[in-house]
Coordinates of N, CA and C in Angstrom, one line a residue:
M1 N 136.8 271.9 34.6 CA 137.3 270.7 35.6 C 136.8 270.9 36.9
T2 N 136.2 269.8 37.6 CA 135.7 269.8 39.0 C 136.8 269.5 39.9
S3 N 136.7 270.2 41.2 CA 137.7 269.9 42.3 C 136.9 269.0 43.3
S4 N 137.6 268.2 43.8 CA 137.2 267.3 44.9 C 137.5 267.8 46.5
W5 N 138.2 268.9 46.8 CA 138.3 269.3 47.9 C 137.3 270.2 48.4
Q6 N 137.2 270.2 49.8 CA 136.3 271.0 50.5 C 137.2 271.9 51.6
I7 N 136.6 273.0 51.8 CA 137.2 274.0 52.7 C 136.6 273.7 54.1
R8 N 137.7 273.5 55.0 CA 137.3 273.4 56.4 C 137.6 274.6 57.2
Y9 N 136.8 275.2 57.9 CA 136.8 276.3 58.4 C 137.5 276.2 59.7
S10 N 137.2 275.1 60.3 CA 138.0 274.8 61.7 C 137.8 273.5 61.9
D11 N 139.0 272.8 62.5 CA 138.8 271.4 62.9 C 138.0 271.1 63.8
G12 N 137.7 271.8 64.9 CA 136.7 271.8 65.8 C 135.2 271.8 65.3
L13 N 134.9 272.8 64.4 CA 133.6 272.6 63.6 C 133.5 271.5 62.9
A14 N 134.4 271.0 62.0 CA 134.2 269.8 61.2 C 134.1 268.6 62.0
S15 N 135.0 268.6 63.2 CA 134.9 267.4 63.9 C 133.5 267.1 64.4
L16 N 132.9 268.3 65.1 CA 131.6 268.3 65.7 C 130.8 268.0 64.8
T17 N 130.6 268.3 63.6 CA 129.7 268.2 62.4 C 129.5 266.5 61.9
M18 N 130.9 266.2 61.8 CA 131.0 264.8 61.4 C 130.6 263.9 62.5
A19 N 131.0 263.9 63.8 CA 130.7 263.3 64.7 C 129.1 263.3 65.1
R20 N 128.6 264.3 65.1 CA 127.2 264.5 65.6 C 126.3 263.8 64.4
A21 N 126.7 264.2 63.2 CA 125.9 263.5 62.1 C 125.9 261.9 62.1
S22 N 127.1 261.4 62.4 CA 127.4 259.9 62.6 C 126.5 259.3 63.7
V23 N 126.4 260.1 64.9 CA 125.7 259.4 66.0 C 124.1 259.8 65.8
N24 N 123.9 261.0 65.7 CA 122.8 261.9 66.0 C 121.7 261.5 64.6
Q25 N 122.3 261.6 63.6 CA 121.4 261.3 62.2 C 121.5 259.9 61.8
L26 N 122.7 259.2 61.8 CA 122.9 257.9 61.3 C 122.6 257.1 62.4
G27 N 122.5 257.3 63.5 CA 122.3 256.3 64.8 C 123.5 255.5 64.9
E28 N 124.8 255.6 64.5 CA 126.0 254.9 64.8 C 126.2 254.6 66.3
K29 N 126.8 253.5 66.5 CA 127.1 253.0 67.8 C 128.7 252.7 67.9
A30 N 129.2 252.2 66.8 CA 130.5 252.0 66.9 C 131.3 252.8 65.6
C31 N 132.5 253.5 65.7 CA 133.0 254.1 64.6 C 134.3 253.8 64.1
L32 N 134.8 253.7 63.2 CA 136.1 253.6 62.6 C 136.6 254.7 62.1
C33 N 137.8 255.3 62.4 CA 138.4 256.7 62.0 C 139.5 256.1 61.0
I34 N 139.7 256.7 59.8 CA 140.8 256.2 59.0 C 141.3 257.7 58.6
L35 N 142.8 257.7 59.1 CA 143.5 259.1 58.9 C 144.9 258.8 58.6
P36 N 145.7 259.9 57.7 CA 146.7 259.9 57.4 C 147.6 259.8 58.5
I37 N 148.8 259.2 59.0 CA 149.4 259.2 60.2 C 149.9 260.6 60.6
H38 N 150.5 261.4 59.6 CA 151.0 262.6 59.7 C 149.9 263.9 60.3
S39 N 148.6 263.3 60.1 CA 147.6 264.3 60.6 C 147.1 263.9 61.7
A40 N 147.7 262.9 62.4 CA 147.2 262.8 63.8 C 147.2 264.1 64.6
G41 N 146.2 264.3 65.3 CA 146.1 265.6 66.1 C 144.9 266.3 65.4
S42 N 144.6 267.4 66.0 CA 143.6 268.3 65.8 C 142.4 267.8 65.2
L43 N 142.0 267.4 63.9 CA 140.8 267.1 63.4 C 140.6 265.7 64.1
A44 N 141.6 264.4 63.8 CA 141.4 263.4 64.4 C 141.1 263.4 65.9
D45 N 141.8 264.0 66.6 CA 141.7 264.2 68.1 C 140.4 264.6 68.5
A46 N 140.1 265.9 67.7 CA 138.7 266.5 68.1 C 137.3 265.7 67.7
T47 N 137.6 264.9 66.6 CA 136.4 263.9 66.4 C 136.3 263.0 67.2
K48 N 137.5 262.3 67.5 CA 137.4 261.3 68.7 C 136.8 261.8 70.0
A49 N 137.4 263.0 70.2 CA 136.7 263.7 71.6 C 135.4 263.8 71.4
E50 N 134.7 264.2 70.3 CA 133.4 264.5 70.2 C 132.5 263.3 70.3
L51 N 133.0 262.1 69.7 CA 132.4 260.8 69.7 C 132.5 260.4 71.1
L52 N 133.3 260.6 71.9 CA 133.4 260.2 73.3 C 132.2 261.0 73.9
K53 N 132.0 262.3 73.7 CA 131.2 263.1 74.6 C 129.7 262.8 74.1
L54 N 129.5 262.2 72.8 CA 128.1 261.8 72.5 C 127.9 260.4 73.0
G55 N 128.7 259.8 73.7 CA 128.5 258.4 74.4 C 129.0 257.2 73.7
I56 N 129.8 257.5 72.7 CA 130.5 256.3 72.0 C 131.5 255.8 73.1
P57 N 131.7 254.7 73.4 CA 132.5 254.3 74.2 C 134.0 254.1 73.6
E58 N 135.2 254.4 74.2 CA 136.4 254.4 73.5 C 136.8 253.1 72.8
S59 N 136.2 252.1 73.7 CA 136.5 250.8 73.0 C 135.8 250.7 71.7
D60 N 134.9 251.3 71.4 CA 134.2 251.1 70.1 C 134.6 252.3 69.1
I61 N 135.7 252.9 69.3 CA 136.3 253.6 68.3 C 137.7 253.3 67.9
L62 N 138.1 253.0 66.8 CA 139.2 252.3 66.2 C 139.8 253.5 65.6
D63 N 141.0 254.1 65.7 CA 141.7 255.0 64.8 C 142.6 254.2 64.2
L64 N 142.5 254.2 62.7 CA 143.5 253.6 62.1 C 144.2 254.6 61.0
G65 N 145.4 254.4 61.2 CA 146.5 255.5 60.8 C 147.1 254.8 59.3
Y66 N 147.5 255.5 58.3 CA 148.2 255.0 57.4 C 149.2 256.1 56.8
A67 N 150.3 255.5 56.2 CA 151.4 256.3 55.7 C 150.9 256.8 54.2
V68 N 151.2 258.0 53.9 CA 150.8 258.6 52.6 C 151.6 257.9 51.7
G69 N 151.2 257.3 50.6 CA 151.9 256.6 49.6 C 151.8 255.1 49.9
E70 N 151.3 254.5 50.9 CA 151.3 253.2 51.4 C 150.6 252.4 50.2
K71 N 151.1 251.2 50.0 CA 150.6 250.5 48.9 C 149.9 249.2 49.5
N72 N 150.3 248.6 50.6 CA 149.8 247.4 51.1 C 148.7 247.7 52.4
Y73 N 147.5 247.8 51.9 CA 146.5 248.1 52.9 C 145.8 246.9 53.5
A74 N 146.4 245.7 53.3 CA 145.8 244.3 53.8 C 145.9 244.4 55.3
P75 N 146.8 244.9 55.9 CA 146.7 244.8 57.6 C 145.5 245.6 58.0
M76 N 145.3 246.9 57.3 CA 144.1 247.7 57.8 C 142.8 247.1 57.3
L77 N 142.7 246.5 56.3 CA 141.3 245.8 55.9 C 141.1 244.8 56.6
A78 N 142.0 244.1 57.2 CA 141.8 242.8 58.0 C 141.2 243.3 59.4
Q79 N 141.7 244.6 59.9 CA 141.3 245.4 61.2 C 139.8 245.5 60.9
I80 N 139.5 246.1 59.7 CA 138.1 246.5 59.5 C 137.2 245.4 59.5
K81 N 137.7 244.3 58.7 CA 136.9 243.0 58.5 C 136.5 242.4 60.0
D82 N 137.4 242.5 60.8 CA 137.3 241.8 62.1 C 136.7 242.6 63.2
G83 N 136.4 243.9 62.8 CA 135.7 244.6 63.6 C 134.2 244.7 63.6
S84 N 133.3 245.4 64.3 CA 132.0 245.4 64.3 C 131.7 246.9 64.0
Y85 N 132.1 247.4 63.3 CA 131.9 249.0 63.2 C 130.6 249.4 62.1
D86 N 130.0 250.2 62.5 CA 128.7 250.6 61.9 C 128.8 251.9 61.1
S87 N 130.2 252.5 61.4 CA 130.5 254.0 60.8 C 131.8 254.1 60.4
L88 N 132.0 254.7 59.4 CA 133.5 255.0 58.7 C 133.6 256.5 58.5
I89 N 134.6 257.1 59.4 CA 135.0 258.4 59.2 C 136.4 258.5 58.5
A90 N 136.6 258.9 57.4 CA 137.6 258.9 56.7 C 138.3 260.2 56.7
L91 N 139.3 260.4 56.9 CA 140.1 261.8 57.1 C 141.3 261.6 56.0
L92 N 141.1 262.0 54.8 CA 141.8 261.6 53.6 C 142.9 262.8 53.1
L93 N 144.0 262.6 52.9 CA 144.8 263.7 52.1 C 144.7 263.5 50.7
T94 N 144.5 264.7 50.1 CA 144.5 264.6 48.7 C 145.5 265.4 48.1
R95 N 146.0 265.1 47.0 CA 147.1 266.1 46.4 C 146.6 266.9 45.4

């Protein structure tokens, strides 16, 4: 049986790596971050802070939170569709 989880050594290192790869390697200009509501803070905040340091304007970063167990994603999908994001950083909770 294979596992789909990944060890994160620190939120600071993980956020720095994700943000730098998105901007420096992929050339992204506008980022969409999706995260579980209860995980707001640490990794989410550190990722957003690093994107800002890399020159992504705050107006081009959208944080979308979702409740674990949520069944209706239509409002979130509408925001994604209406935006002009060229990058998606998803911080997902797995069980």
